[in-house]
Amino acid sequence: MANVRMSQPGTPATTQPNYMKVFIQRDYSEGTSVKFQNRFPPELESRIDRHTFESTMNKLNEYFAEAEKGSCSTYCEGCLACITAYLIYICTETHYEKCLRKVSKYIAMQNERVYNPKGLQITDPVYRGLRVIEISILDRPGRT
Amino acid sequence: MPKCDVKTRYIPATFAWTLLLSTTFLFFWYPCRQFYIQRHPWVPAYQAVITFFVIANFTLATFMDPGVIPKAPPDEDREDEFRAPLYKNAEINGITVRMKWCVTCKFYRPPRCSHCSVCNHCIETFDHHCPWVNNCIGRRNYRFFFFFLISLSVHMLSIFSLSLVYVLQKEKDKLTEVEPIVAMILMAIVTLLAIPIFGLTGFHMVLVSRGRTTNEQVTGKFKGGYNPFSRGCWNNCCYTQCGPQYPSLLKPQKYVARRSNKENQSISTITNDGGPGGGDPAGSGRRHMPTGGPGGPGTQQQQQQQQALNQGGGIYDNNRHTQVKTYMDHGNGHGIRTVGSSHYSK
């Protein structure tokens, strides 16, 4: 369920006070794996079309699914880490961290190309502890 | 009062570290040095490997972020804090699970998350707060805690049996010497700790195979029922031990993508050309435009950057003839690069 809230200054996505925000919550239907709901919030009805929004959410969910998947490479990463007394964690990024970078890059690109021109800004969920995706409506100040 | 709490928090962990390091040291210094190193050198080597794993896993279980979920910022969705229901339901694999509102952290706790009053944080997939490592055990460090228990059990069995062998092979009249006495003390310590440690190890082996946390087991959450988080015994074991390492969320700036103007456009290595009339077609190399590559914005930024460089940004001497070499990254991070014109001048 998406919720709307007035913002306060000091968030990573905004430099001006009182943007209206829409929150996309996590979808826990498949367990604790990171996945976000792709239901279209009514507040964005006039700003962006449903298909664009859903494709963004689906792409993000794909990235997170890839991050959460256990595979041969994560097993090897774990073994190598164990053998090197986990010092390898200082030198390289884990599989999940690489996926988070991909997510960050994708969100930055989507913001630049699709959402900012429509007066919206997506905040990377990593800034919210991977609990919500925050979409700020930039040309719609909230009430003080 | 707070001072008192801080001190008492560290006592069990200090005790655990001291006990582990001192017994290991005593084992290496007395039975190993006296007996094994001459006759069976593989024993100290093998014991050193086990000690290495015990200490590495203990260190990570102690110092690693267990999966702290940062507190919600003030502007997040919590206006209804006073009127919102205490619990919110979520359906997971057909089972309804309750998510409780955390008053301290200001969000509905995700499933399997619990708030630790000692650490004062919500922890992802909270297992328990372990006083012996002075840290919570959660999603990120559970595997290290589990491997620590297993390696410690092996370490204890190994020390016990090697000390026993050492004592048994000693002549009866030499049993009052320092080395055999130390070996017997080590055996006594291991015997005392065997039941709690082996018991805890066995308990966690069962938990891992069932896909449960200590918190869920102790509070009887799935008693007699179906655990929606279980993926089957084999997959539970695999995922706990071999699954992806969940990232720390305390410093999200670490995961921000590198700035797009570096990845979607050319990156000039040296900025300047020579004076007027440069004397060199290399001058034009500096204005080389990328061939292909993504997007309008990237190209525009690249042109702006080129112009800024043309104007002689700060640190380079305008009078020097310098090399110009232009690289372009196609922005997908896979390092496909094409070299622009690369003329050199003095």
Coordinates of C-alpha atoms in Angstrom, one line a residue:
Chain A
M1 CA 0.0 0.0 0.0
A2 CA 1.4 3.4 -0.9
N3 CA 1.2 6.1 1.6
V4 CA 1.6 9.8 1.2
R5 CA 3.4 12.0 3.6
M6 CA 4.7 15.5 3.8
S7 CA 8.5 15.7 4.0
Q8 CA 10.9 17.4 6.3
P9 CA 14.1 19.0 5.2
G10 CA 17.3 16.9 5.3
T11 CA 16.4 13.9 3.3
P12 CA 18.8 12.7 0.7
A13 CA 16.4 13.3 -2.2
T14 CA 15.4 16.8 -1.4
T15 CA 17.1 20.0 -0.8
Q16 CA 14.0 22.0 -0.3
P17 CA 11.5 21.6 2.5
N18 CA 8.0 20.0 2.3
Y19 CA 7.8 17.8 -0.8
M20 CA 4.9 15.5 -0.9
K21 CA 6.0 11.9 -0.9
V22 CA 4.6 8.6 -1.9
F23 CA 5.9 5.4 -0.2
I24 CA 6.0 2.1 -1.9
Q25 CA 6.1 -0.6 0.8
R26 CA 7.8 -4.0 0.7
D27 CA 6.0 -7.1 -0.7
Y28 CA 6.5 -9.9 1.8
S29 CA 4.4 -12.5 0.1
E30 CA 7.4 -14.6 -0.8
G31 CA 9.3 -14.3 2.5
T32 CA 11.9 -11.9 3.7
S33 CA 13.6 -11.4 0.4
V34 CA 13.7 -7.8 -0.7
K35 CA 10.8 -7.1 -3.1
F36 CA 8.6 -4.1 -3.5
Q37 CA 5.0 -3.9 -4.3
N38 CA 4.3 -2.8 -7.9
R39 CA 0.8 -1.6 -7.3
F40 CA 0.3 1.8 -9.0
P41 CA -0.3 4.5 -6.4
P42 CA -3.2 6.7 -7.2
E43 CA -1.3 9.9 -6.3
L44 CA 0.9 9.4 -9.4
E45 CA -2.1 8.9 -11.7
S46 CA -1.8 12.3 -13.3
R47 CA 2.0 12.3 -13.6
I48 CA 3.2 9.1 -15.0
D49 CA 1.6 6.2 -16.8
R50 CA 1.1 2.9 -15.1
H51 CA 3.2 0.9 -17.5
T52 CA 6.3 3.0 -16.9
F53 CA 5.9 2.8 -13.1
E54 CA 5.4 -1.0 -13.2
S55 CA 8.3 -1.6 -15.5
T56 CA 10.6 0.4 -13.1
M57 CA 9.3 -1.6 -10.1
N58 CA 9.7 -4.9 -11.9
K59 CA 13.2 -4.1 -13.0
L60 CA 14.1 -3.1 -9.4
N61 CA 12.6 -6.3 -8.1
E62 CA 14.6 -8.2 -10.7
Y63 CA 17.8 -6.7 -9.4
F64 CA 17.0 -7.5 -5.8
A65 CA 16.0 -11.1 -6.7
E66 CA 19.4 -11.5 -8.4
A67 CA 21.0 -10.1 -5.3
E68 CA 19.2 -12.5 -2.9
K69 CA 19.7 -15.6 -5.0
G70 CA 22.1 -18.2 -3.6
S71 CA 24.3 -19.6 -6.3
C72 CA 27.6 -21.1 -7.1
S73 CA 29.3 -17.7 -7.1
T74 CA 28.0 -16.8 -3.6
Y75 CA 29.1 -20.2 -2.3
C76 CA 32.6 -19.7 -3.8
E77 CA 32.7 -16.1 -2.4
G78 CA 31.8 -17.5 1.1
C79 CA 34.5 -20.2 0.9
L80 CA 37.1 -17.8 -0.3
A81 CA 36.2 -15.5 2.5
C82 CA 36.5 -18.2 5.1
I83 CA 39.9 -19.3 3.8
T84 CA 41.2 -15.8 3.9
A85 CA 40.0 -15.1 7.4
Y86 CA 37.3 -12.9 5.9
L87 CA 40.0 -10.3 4.9
I88 CA 38.6 -10.5 1.4
Y89 CA 35.6 -8.5 2.6
I90 CA 37.9 -5.5 3.1
C91 CA 39.2 -5.8 -0.5
T92 CA 36.3 -6.6 -2.6
E93 CA 32.6 -6.1 -2.8
T94 CA 30.1 -8.9 -2.1
H95 CA 27.7 -10.0 -4.7
Y96 CA 24.8 -8.2 -2.9
E97 CA 26.8 -5.0 -2.7
K98 CA 27.4 -5.1 -6.5
C99 CA 23.7 -5.6 -7.1
L100 CA 23.0 -2.6 -4.8
R101 CA 25.3 -0.5 -7.0
K102 CA 23.4 -1.6 -10.1
V103 CA 20.1 -0.6 -8.4
S104 CA 21.6 2.8 -7.5
K105 CA 22.7 3.3 -11.1
Y106 CA 19.4 2.2 -12.5
I107 CA 17.5 4.6 -10.2
A108 CA 19.8 7.5 -11.1
M109 CA 19.3 6.8 -14.8
Q110 CA 15.5 6.5 -14.4
N111 CA 15.4 9.7 -12.4
E112 CA 17.4 11.5 -15.0
R113 CA 15.5 10.2 -18.0
V114 CA 12.0 9.6 -16.9
Y115 CA 11.0 10.8 -13.5
N116 CA 12.7 14.1 -13.1
P117 CA 11.2 15.5 -16.3
K118 CA 7.8 14.7 -14.9
G119 CA 8.5 16.3 -11.5
L120 CA 9.2 13.1 -9.6
Q121 CA 12.2 11.8 -7.8
I122 CA 12.8 8.2 -6.6
T123 CA 14.9 7.8 -3.5
D124 CA 17.1 4.7 -3.5
P125 CA 15.6 2.3 -0.9
V126 CA 19.0 1.7 0.6
Y127 CA 18.7 5.1 2.2
R128 CA 15.5 3.8 4.0
G129 CA 17.0 0.5 5.2
L130 CA 15.5 -1.4 2.2
R131 CA 12.1 -0.9 3.7
V132 CA 10.4 1.5 1.4
I133 CA 10.9 3.2 -1.9
E134 CA 10.2 6.9 -1.6
I135 CA 8.9 8.9 -4.5
S136 CA 9.0 12.7 -4.0
I137 CA 6.6 14.9 -6.0
L138 CA 8.9 17.8 -6.6
D139 CA 6.5 20.4 -7.8
R140 CA 4.0 19.8 -5.2
P141 CA 4.9 21.4 -1.9
G142 CA 3.3 19.9 1.2
R143 CA 1.6 21.9 3.8
T144 CA 3.8 23.4 6.6
Chain B
M1 CA 24.1 3.9 36.1
P2 CA 25.0 4.0 32.4
K3 CA 28.7 3.6 33.4
C4 CA 27.8 0.5 35.3
D5 CA 25.9 -1.0 32.3
V6 CA 28.7 -0.3 29.9
K7 CA 31.2 -2.1 32.1
T8 CA 29.0 -5.1 32.8
R9 CA 28.3 -5.5 29.1
Y10 CA 31.9 -6.2 28.3
I11 CA 32.6 -8.6 31.1
P12 CA 31.3 -11.9 29.5
A13 CA 33.0 -11.1 26.1
T14 CA 36.3 -10.2 27.8
F15 CA 36.1 -13.4 29.8
A16 CA 35.3 -15.5 26.7
W17 CA 38.2 -14.0 24.7
T18 CA 40.6 -14.5 27.7
L19 CA 39.6 -18.1 28.2
L20 CA 39.9 -19.0 24.5
L21 CA 43.3 -17.3 24.0
S22 CA 44.8 -18.5 27.2
T23 CA 43.8 -22.2 26.9
T24 CA 44.9 -22.2 23.3
F25 CA 48.2 -20.6 24.2
L26 CA 48.7 -23.1 27.1
F27 CA 48.0 -26.0 24.8
F28 CA 50.6 -24.8 22.2
W29 CA 53.2 -23.9 24.8
Y30 CA 53.1 -27.0 26.9
P31 CA 51.9 -30.3 25.3
C32 CA 52.6 -29.2 21.7
R33 CA 56.0 -27.8 22.3
Q34 CA 57.1 -30.6 24.6
F35 CA 55.9 -33.6 22.8
Y36 CA 54.0 -33.1 19.5
I37 CA 56.3 -30.8 17.6
Q38 CA 59.2 -33.3 17.6
R39 CA 57.3 -36.5 17.0
H40 CA 54.1 -35.5 15.1
P41 CA 54.6 -32.0 13.6
W42 CA 51.3 -32.3 11.7
V43 CA 49.5 -31.9 15.1
P44 CA 50.5 -28.3 15.8
A45 CA 49.9 -27.5 12.1
Y46 CA 46.4 -28.9 12.1
Q47 CA 45.6 -27.3 15.5
A48 CA 46.9 -24.0 14.2
V49 CA 44.4 -24.2 11.3
I50 CA 41.5 -24.9 13.6
T51 CA 42.6 -22.1 15.9
F52 CA 42.7 -19.7 12.9
F53 CA 39.1 -20.5 12.0
V54 CA 37.9 -20.2 15.6
I55 CA 39.5 -16.8 16.0
A56 CA 38.4 -15.5 12.6
N57 CA 34.8 -16.5 13.1
F58 CA 34.7 -15.3 16.7
T59 CA 36.1 -11.9 15.6
L60 CA 33.5 -11.5 12.9
A61 CA 30.6 -12.6 15.2
T62 CA 31.8 -10.1 17.7
F63 CA 32.5 -7.1 15.5
M64 CA 30.3 -7.4 12.5
D65 CA 27.1 -5.4 12.1
P66 CA 24.4 -8.0 12.7
G67 CA 22.0 -6.5 10.2
V68 CA 20.9 -3.3 11.9
I69 CA 18.0 -1.6 10.3
P70 CA 18.6 2.2 10.6
K71 CA 15.9 4.1 12.4
A72 CA 13.3 5.8 10.2
P73 CA 14.0 9.5 9.5
P74 CA 11.5 12.0 10.8
D75 CA 9.9 12.6 7.4
E76 CA 8.9 9.1 6.8
D77 CA 5.4 7.8 6.9
R78 CA 4.5 7.9 10.5
E79 CA 2.0 10.7 11.0
D80 CA -0.4 8.2 12.2
E81 CA 1.9 7.1 15.0
F82 CA -0.6 7.7 17.7
R83 CA -3.6 6.3 15.9
A84 CA -2.0 3.6 13.8
P85 CA -2.6 -0.1 14.8
L86 CA 0.1 -1.7 16.8
Y87 CA 0.2 -4.6 14.4
K88 CA 0.0 -4.9 10.7
N89 CA -0.6 -8.2 8.9
A90 CA 1.4 -9.6 6.0
E91 CA 0.8 -12.8 4.2
I92 CA 3.8 -14.9 3.6
N93 CA 3.5 -18.2 1.7
G94 CA 0.0 -18.5 2.9
I95 CA 0.6 -17.8 6.5
T96 CA -0.4 -14.5 8.1
V97 CA 2.4 -12.9 10.0
R98 CA 2.1 -9.9 12.3
M99 CA 4.4 -7.0 12.0
K100 CA 4.7 -4.9 15.1
W101 CA 5.2 -1.1 15.2
C102 CA 8.5 -0.3 16.8
V103 CA 8.2 2.7 19.0
T104 CA 12.0 3.4 19.1
C105 CA 12.8 2.9 15.4
K106 CA 9.5 4.3 14.1
F107 CA 8.6 1.7 11.5
Y108 CA 6.7 -1.6 11.3
R109 CA 9.2 -4.3 12.0
P110 CA 9.7 -6.5 8.9
P111 CA 9.0 -10.2 9.5
R112 CA 11.7 -11.9 11.6
C113 CA 13.0 -8.6 12.7
S114 CA 13.2 -7.8 16.4
H115 CA 14.3 -4.9 18.5
C116 CA 17.3 -5.5 20.8
S117 CA 17.1 -3.5 23.9
V118 CA 20.8 -3.9 24.6
C119 CA 21.9 -2.7 21.2
N120 CA 18.9 -0.4 20.9
H121 CA 18.3 -1.2 17.2
C122 CA 16.0 -3.4 15.2
I123 CA 18.0 -6.3 13.8
E124 CA 17.1 -8.1 10.5
T125 CA 16.3 -11.8 11.1
F126 CA 17.1 -11.4 14.8
D127 CA 18.4 -14.6 16.4
H128 CA 19.5 -13.5 19.9
H129 CA 21.7 -11.1 21.7
C130 CA 24.8 -13.0 22.7
P131 CA 26.6 -11.7 25.8
W132 CA 29.7 -13.8 25.1
V133 CA 30.3 -11.8 21.9
N134 CA 28.6 -8.6 23.2
N135 CA 26.7 -8.4 19.9
C136 CA 23.4 -9.3 18.5
I137 CA 23.3 -12.3 16.2
G138 CA 21.3 -11.5 13.1
R139 CA 21.1 -12.0 9.4
R140 CA 24.6 -10.7 8.6
N141 CA 26.6 -12.5 11.2
Y142 CA 24.6 -15.7 11.9
R143 CA 26.8 -17.8 9.7
F144 CA 30.0 -16.6 11.5
F145 CA 28.4 -17.4 14.9
F146 CA 27.4 -20.8 13.6
F147 CA 30.8 -21.6 12.2
F148 CA 32.4 -20.3 15.4
L149 CA 30.4 -22.8 17.4
I150 CA 31.3 -25.7 15.1
S151 CA 35.0 -24.8 14.9
L152 CA 35.1 -24.2 18.7
S153 CA 33.6 -27.7 19.3
V154 CA 36.2 -29.3 17.0
H155 CA 38.9 -27.2 18.7
M156 CA 37.8 -28.3 22.2
L157 CA 37.5 -32.0 21.2
S158 CA 40.9 -31.8 19.6
I159 CA 42.6 -30.1 22.6
F160 CA 41.0 -32.7 25.0
S161 CA 42.0 -35.7 23.0
L162 CA 45.6 -34.5 22.3
S163 CA 46.0 -33.5 26.0
L164 CA 44.7 -37.0 27.0
V165 CA 47.2 -38.7 24.7
Y166 CA 50.0 -36.6 26.0
V167 CA 49.1 -37.5 29.6
L168 CA 48.7 -41.2 29.0
Q169 CA 52.0 -41.5 27.2
K170 CA 53.9 -39.8 30.1
E171 CA 55.6 -42.0 32.7
K172 CA 53.7 -42.2 35.9
D173 CA 56.5 -40.7 38.0
K174 CA 56.6 -37.6 35.8
L175 CA 53.0 -36.8 36.1
T176 CA 53.7 -34.1 38.7
E177 CA 55.7 -32.0 36.3
V178 CA 54.3 -28.7 35.0
E179 CA 53.4 -29.9 31.5
P180 CA 51.2 -32.9 32.4
I181 CA 49.5 -30.8 35.1
V182 CA 48.7 -28.1 32.5
A183 CA 47.4 -30.7 30.2
M184 CA 45.1 -32.1 32.9
I185 CA 43.8 -28.6 33.7
L186 CA 43.1 -28.1 30.0
M187 CA 41.1 -31.3 30.0
A188 CA 39.2 -30.2 33.0
I189 CA 38.3 -26.9 31.4
V190 CA 37.1 -28.6 28.2
T191 CA 35.0 -31.0 30.2
L192 CA 33.3 -28.2 32.1
L193 CA 32.5 -26.3 29.0
A194 CA 31.6 -29.3 26.8
I195 CA 28.0 -29.5 27.8
P196 CA 27.1 -25.9 27.2
I197 CA 29.1 -25.5 24.0
F198 CA 28.2 -28.8 22.4
G199 CA 24.6 -28.4 23.5
L200 CA 24.4 -24.9 21.9
T201 CA 26.1 -26.2 18.7
G202 CA 23.6 -29.1 18.4
F203 CA 20.7 -26.7 19.1
H204 CA 21.8 -24.4 16.3
M205 CA 22.3 -27.3 13.9
V206 CA 18.7 -28.1 14.4
L207 CA 17.6 -24.5 14.0
V208 CA 19.6 -24.2 10.7
S209 CA 18.0 -27.3 9.3
R210 CA 14.5 -26.1 10.3
G211 CA 15.1 -22.6 9.0
R212 CA 14.2 -21.0 12.4
T213 CA 15.9 -18.4 14.6
T214 CA 16.5 -18.8 18.3
N215 CA 13.9 -16.1 18.9
E216 CA 11.3 -18.0 17.0
Q217 CA 12.1 -21.3 18.6
V218 CA 12.1 -19.9 22.2
T219 CA 8.9 -17.9 21.7
G220 CA 7.2 -20.8 20.1
K221 CA 6.1 -18.9 17.0
F222 CA 5.7 -21.8 14.7
K223 CA 5.0 -24.5 17.4
G224 CA 3.1 -27.3 15.7
G225 CA 2.6 -25.2 12.7
Y226 CA 4.2 -24.5 9.3
N227 CA 7.2 -22.2 9.1
P228 CA 6.7 -19.9 6.1
F229 CA 10.3 -19.0 6.0
S230 CA 11.6 -22.5 5.6
R231 CA 12.8 -23.6 2.2
G232 CA 13.2 -27.3 3.0
C233 CA 16.1 -28.7 5.1
W234 CA 18.7 -28.8 2.4
N235 CA 18.0 -25.3 1.1
N236 CA 17.9 -23.9 4.6
C237 CA 21.4 -25.3 5.3
C238 CA 22.7 -24.1 1.9
Y239 CA 21.2 -20.6 2.2
T240 CA 22.4 -20.0 5.8
Q241 CA 25.9 -21.1 5.0
C242 CA 26.4 -20.4 1.3
G243 CA 23.9 -17.7 0.5
P244 CA 24.7 -14.1 -0.3
Q245 CA 26.2 -12.0 2.4
Y246 CA 23.6 -9.3 3.2
P247 CA 25.1 -5.8 3.1
S248 CA 25.3 -3.4 6.0
L249 CA 22.7 -0.6 5.8
L250 CA 24.4 1.8 8.2
K251 CA 26.3 3.6 5.5
P252 CA 24.2 3.6 2.4
Q253 CA 26.5 6.1 0.7
K254 CA 28.9 3.2 0.0
Y255 CA 26.5 1.8 -2.6
V256 CA 25.7 4.9 -4.5
A257 CA 26.6 4.5 -8.2
R258 CA 29.6 6.4 -9.4
R259 CA 28.5 9.6 -11.0
S260 CA 27.1 9.3 -14.4
N261 CA 29.2 12.0 -16.0
K262 CA 32.2 9.7 -15.4
E263 CA 30.6 6.7 -16.9
N264 CA 28.7 7.9 -19.9
Q265 CA 31.2 10.2 -21.5
S266 CA 34.8 10.6 -22.4
I267 CA 37.4 10.9 -19.7
S268 CA 40.3 13.0 -20.7
T269 CA 43.5 12.1 -19.1
I270 CA 45.4 15.4 -19.7
T271 CA 43.6 18.6 -20.4
N272 CA 45.7 21.1 -22.4
D273 CA 47.1 21.6 -25.7
G274 CA 49.9 24.1 -26.7
G275 CA 49.6 27.8 -27.4
P276 CA 47.9 29.4 -30.4
G277 CA 48.5 27.4 -33.5
G278 CA 49.4 24.5 -31.3
G279 CA 51.4 23.1 -34.2
D280 CA 49.7 19.9 -33.9
P281 CA 46.7 18.1 -35.0
A282 CA 46.7 16.8 -31.5
G283 CA 45.0 20.0 -30.6
S284 CA 42.0 18.7 -32.4
G285 CA 42.3 15.4 -30.5
R286 CA 41.2 17.3 -27.5
R287 CA 38.0 18.1 -29.2
H288 CA 37.4 14.6 -30.3
M289 CA 33.8 13.6 -30.0
P290 CA 32.8 10.2 -28.9
T291 CA 31.5 7.8 -31.5
G292 CA 28.5 6.0 -30.2
G293 CA 27.9 5.4 -26.6
P294 CA 24.7 6.1 -24.7
G295 CA 22.5 9.1 -24.4
G296 CA 22.1 12.7 -25.1
P297 CA 22.7 13.9 -21.6
G298 CA 26.0 12.0 -21.5
T299 CA 27.2 13.6 -24.7
Q300 CA 26.1 17.1 -23.6
Q301 CA 28.0 16.7 -20.3
Q302 CA 31.0 15.5 -22.1
Q303 CA 31.0 18.5 -24.4
Q304 CA 30.7 20.7 -21.4
Q305 CA 33.5 19.0 -19.8
Q306 CA 35.6 19.3 -22.9
Q307 CA 34.8 23.0 -23.1
A308 CA 35.7 23.5 -19.4
L309 CA 39.0 21.7 -20.1
N310 CA 39.6 23.8 -23.2
Q311 CA 39.4 26.9 -21.1
G312 CA 42.3 25.6 -19.1
G313 CA 41.1 24.4 -15.8
G314 CA 43.3 25.4 -13.0
I315 CA 46.2 23.1 -12.5
Y316 CA 47.6 22.8 -16.0
D317 CA 50.0 25.1 -17.6
N318 CA 48.5 26.6 -20.8
N319 CA 51.8 26.9 -22.5
R320 CA 52.7 23.3 -22.5
H321 CA 52.2 20.9 -25.3
T322 CA 50.8 17.9 -23.7
Q323 CA 49.5 14.6 -24.8
V324 CA 45.8 14.1 -25.4
K325 CA 44.2 10.8 -25.2
T326 CA 40.5 10.4 -24.9
Y327 CA 38.8 7.3 -23.6
M328 CA 35.2 6.6 -23.6
D329 CA 33.4 4.2 -21.3
H330 CA 30.2 2.9 -22.6
G331 CA 28.7 3.3 -19.2
N332 CA 27.6 -0.2 -18.5
G333 CA 30.5 -0.8 -16.2
H334 CA 31.9 -3.5 -18.3
G335 CA 34.9 -1.5 -19.3
I336 CA 34.4 -1.4 -23.1
R337 CA 36.7 1.4 -24.1
T338 CA 37.5 3.0 -27.3
V339 CA 40.5 5.1 -27.6
G340 CA 40.1 8.5 -29.2
S341 CA 42.7 10.2 -31.1
S342 CA 46.0 9.9 -29.4
H343 CA 48.6 12.2 -30.7
Y344 CA 51.4 13.2 -28.5
S345 CA 53.4 16.4 -28.4
K346 CA 56.1 17.5 -26.2

